[in-house]
Amino acid sequence: MNDVEFVNNIILEVLKNNLDQYKVNLSNLDNKQDELPEGEWKNGVSLYNKLDVKDKDKFISFLKLSITDTVSNLLGIIDGVSYLKGQEENFQFLYKGKKLNGNLQDIFLEEIEDES
């Protein structure tokens, strides 16, 4: 797996599949409100189901933005573009002994932009 393949798999698994799962859960858990534990899911489902169709789409778009920003920030840390508190050296991100990091965030942002 090279850096582009890695990023495309991250886009598929973390962004697309997770976002699809959120959509399904938010839509299907309304009738199971009593079964949900108190907390974020119950609050999120309750909020989501108060929205009209247009606002539900906006809510999902905001979730996508949040996931995209989070993945981008994490890839920036792995690439050495951003640093963690106390970090003294860059990370080495290897797959089968081959370095993948260095351009992951750029590749991710390009791929996301191409899909828009």
Tab-separated table of C-alpha atoms in Angstrom:
chain	number	residue	atom	x	y	z
A	1	MET	CA	0.000	0.000	0.000
A	2	ASN	CA	1.337	3.424	-0.907
A	3	ASP	CA	0.418	6.827	0.503
A	4	VAL	CA	-2.396	7.472	-2.012
A	5	GLU	CA	-3.938	4.052	-1.412
A	6	PHE	CA	-3.714	4.600	2.342
A	7	VAL	CA	-5.457	7.973	2.109
A	8	ASN	CA	-8.170	6.609	-0.191
A	9	ASN	CA	-8.810	3.784	2.285
A	10	ILE	CA	-9.039	6.328	5.108
A	11	ILE	CA	-11.539	8.341	3.056
A	12	LEU	CA	-13.606	5.216	2.410
A	13	GLU	CA	-13.522	3.751	5.932
A	14	VAL	CA	-13.379	6.794	8.200
A	15	LEU	CA	-15.221	9.409	6.196
A	16	LYS	CA	-17.704	7.684	3.883
A	17	ASN	CA	-18.551	4.528	5.821
A	18	ASN	CA	-18.734	6.307	9.180
A	19	LEU	CA	-20.862	9.092	7.726
A	20	ASP	CA	-23.200	6.534	6.145
A	21	GLN	CA	-23.453	4.753	9.506
A	22	TYR	CA	-24.315	8.024	11.242
A	23	LYS	CA	-27.070	8.661	8.687
A	24	VAL	CA	-28.536	5.191	9.198
A	25	ASN	CA	-28.351	5.382	12.978
A	26	LEU	CA	-29.777	8.879	13.201
A	27	SER	CA	-32.684	7.920	10.953
A	28	ASN	CA	-33.428	4.526	12.476
A	29	LEU	CA	-32.983	5.174	16.182
A	30	ASP	CA	-35.863	7.634	16.549
A	31	ASN	CA	-38.311	4.887	17.433
A	32	LYS	CA	-35.789	3.429	19.905
A	33	GLN	CA	-35.217	6.591	21.963
A	34	ASP	CA	-36.170	4.798	25.180
A	35	GLU	CA	-33.549	2.108	24.547
A	36	LEU	CA	-30.673	4.544	24.030
A	37	PRO	CA	-28.432	5.339	26.986
A	38	GLU	CA	-28.373	8.917	28.184
A	39	GLY	CA	-25.695	10.920	26.452
A	40	GLU	CA	-24.540	12.022	23.053
A	41	TRP	CA	-26.366	9.471	20.898
A	42	LYS	CA	-29.697	10.041	22.596
A	43	ASN	CA	-29.220	13.807	22.405
A	44	GLY	CA	-28.066	13.627	18.799
A	45	VAL	CA	-30.963	11.469	17.668
A	46	SER	CA	-33.408	13.708	19.502
A	47	LEU	CA	-31.964	16.817	17.867
A	48	TYR	CA	-31.765	15.232	14.416
A	49	ASN	CA	-35.392	14.152	14.471
A	50	LYS	CA	-36.573	17.658	15.331
A	51	LEU	CA	-35.100	18.934	12.069
A	52	ASP	CA	-36.859	19.173	8.737
A	53	VAL	CA	-35.371	17.368	5.727
A	54	LYS	CA	-33.357	20.402	4.583
A	55	ASP	CA	-31.858	20.935	8.034
A	56	LYS	CA	-31.100	17.209	8.375
A	57	ASP	CA	-28.997	17.503	5.222
A	58	LYS	CA	-27.204	20.505	6.726
A	59	PHE	CA	-26.585	18.551	9.940
A	60	ILE	CA	-25.072	15.626	7.975
A	61	SER	CA	-22.925	18.090	5.991
A	62	PHE	CA	-21.649	19.494	9.264
A	63	LEU	CA	-20.802	15.972	10.489
A	64	LYS	CA	-18.880	15.419	7.248
A	65	LEU	CA	-16.986	18.678	7.790
A	66	SER	CA	-16.150	17.665	11.355
A	67	ILE	CA	-14.878	14.230	10.306
A	68	THR	CA	-12.911	15.761	7.415
A	69	ASP	CA	-11.243	18.355	9.653
A	70	THR	CA	-10.396	15.728	12.271
A	71	VAL	CA	-8.821	13.364	9.743
A	72	SER	CA	-6.927	16.247	8.133
A	73	ASN	CA	-5.554	17.416	11.481
A	74	LEU	CA	-4.466	13.904	12.432
A	75	LEU	CA	-2.739	13.404	9.080
A	76	GLY	CA	-1.002	16.764	9.550
A	77	ILE	CA	0.410	15.521	12.852
A	78	ILE	CA	1.558	12.254	11.263
A	79	ASP	CA	3.140	14.224	8.378
A	80	GLY	CA	5.008	16.588	10.692
A	81	VAL	CA	3.050	19.663	9.570
A	82	SER	CA	1.475	20.055	13.009
A	83	TYR	CA	2.946	19.043	16.335
A	84	LEU	CA	1.645	17.674	19.598
A	85	LYS	CA	2.514	19.194	22.929
A	86	GLY	CA	5.833	17.736	24.033
A	87	GLN	CA	6.609	16.245	20.623
A	88	GLU	CA	10.328	16.542	19.974
A	89	GLU	CA	10.691	14.569	16.760
A	90	ASN	CA	8.621	13.841	13.671
A	91	PHE	CA	6.702	10.592	13.497
A	92	GLN	CA	7.733	7.762	11.205
A	93	PHE	CA	4.673	6.141	9.660
A	94	LEU	CA	5.701	2.950	7.894
A	95	TYR	CA	3.936	0.204	6.005
A	96	LYS	CA	5.993	-2.884	5.182
A	97	GLY	CA	9.095	-0.845	5.905
A	98	LYS	CA	8.183	1.931	3.452
A	99	LYS	CA	7.602	5.447	4.757
A	100	LEU	CA	4.092	6.676	4.011
A	101	ASN	CA	3.958	10.000	5.814
A	102	GLY	CA	5.083	13.352	4.539
A	103	ASN	CA	2.259	14.177	2.138
A	104	LEU	CA	-0.751	12.381	3.596
A	105	GLN	CA	-2.620	15.554	4.550
A	106	ASP	CA	-2.050	17.102	1.113
A	107	ILE	CA	-3.201	13.928	-0.645
A	108	PHE	CA	-6.269	13.763	1.604
A	109	LEU	CA	-7.248	17.372	0.946
A	110	GLU	CA	-6.738	16.949	-2.809
A	111	GLU	CA	-8.850	13.787	-2.895
A	112	ILE	CA	-11.632	15.433	-0.871
A	113	GLU	CA	-11.576	18.494	-3.117
A	114	ASP	CA	-11.741	16.303	-6.255
A	115	GLU	CA	-14.879	14.630	-4.888
A	116	SER	CA	-16.682	17.918	-4.280
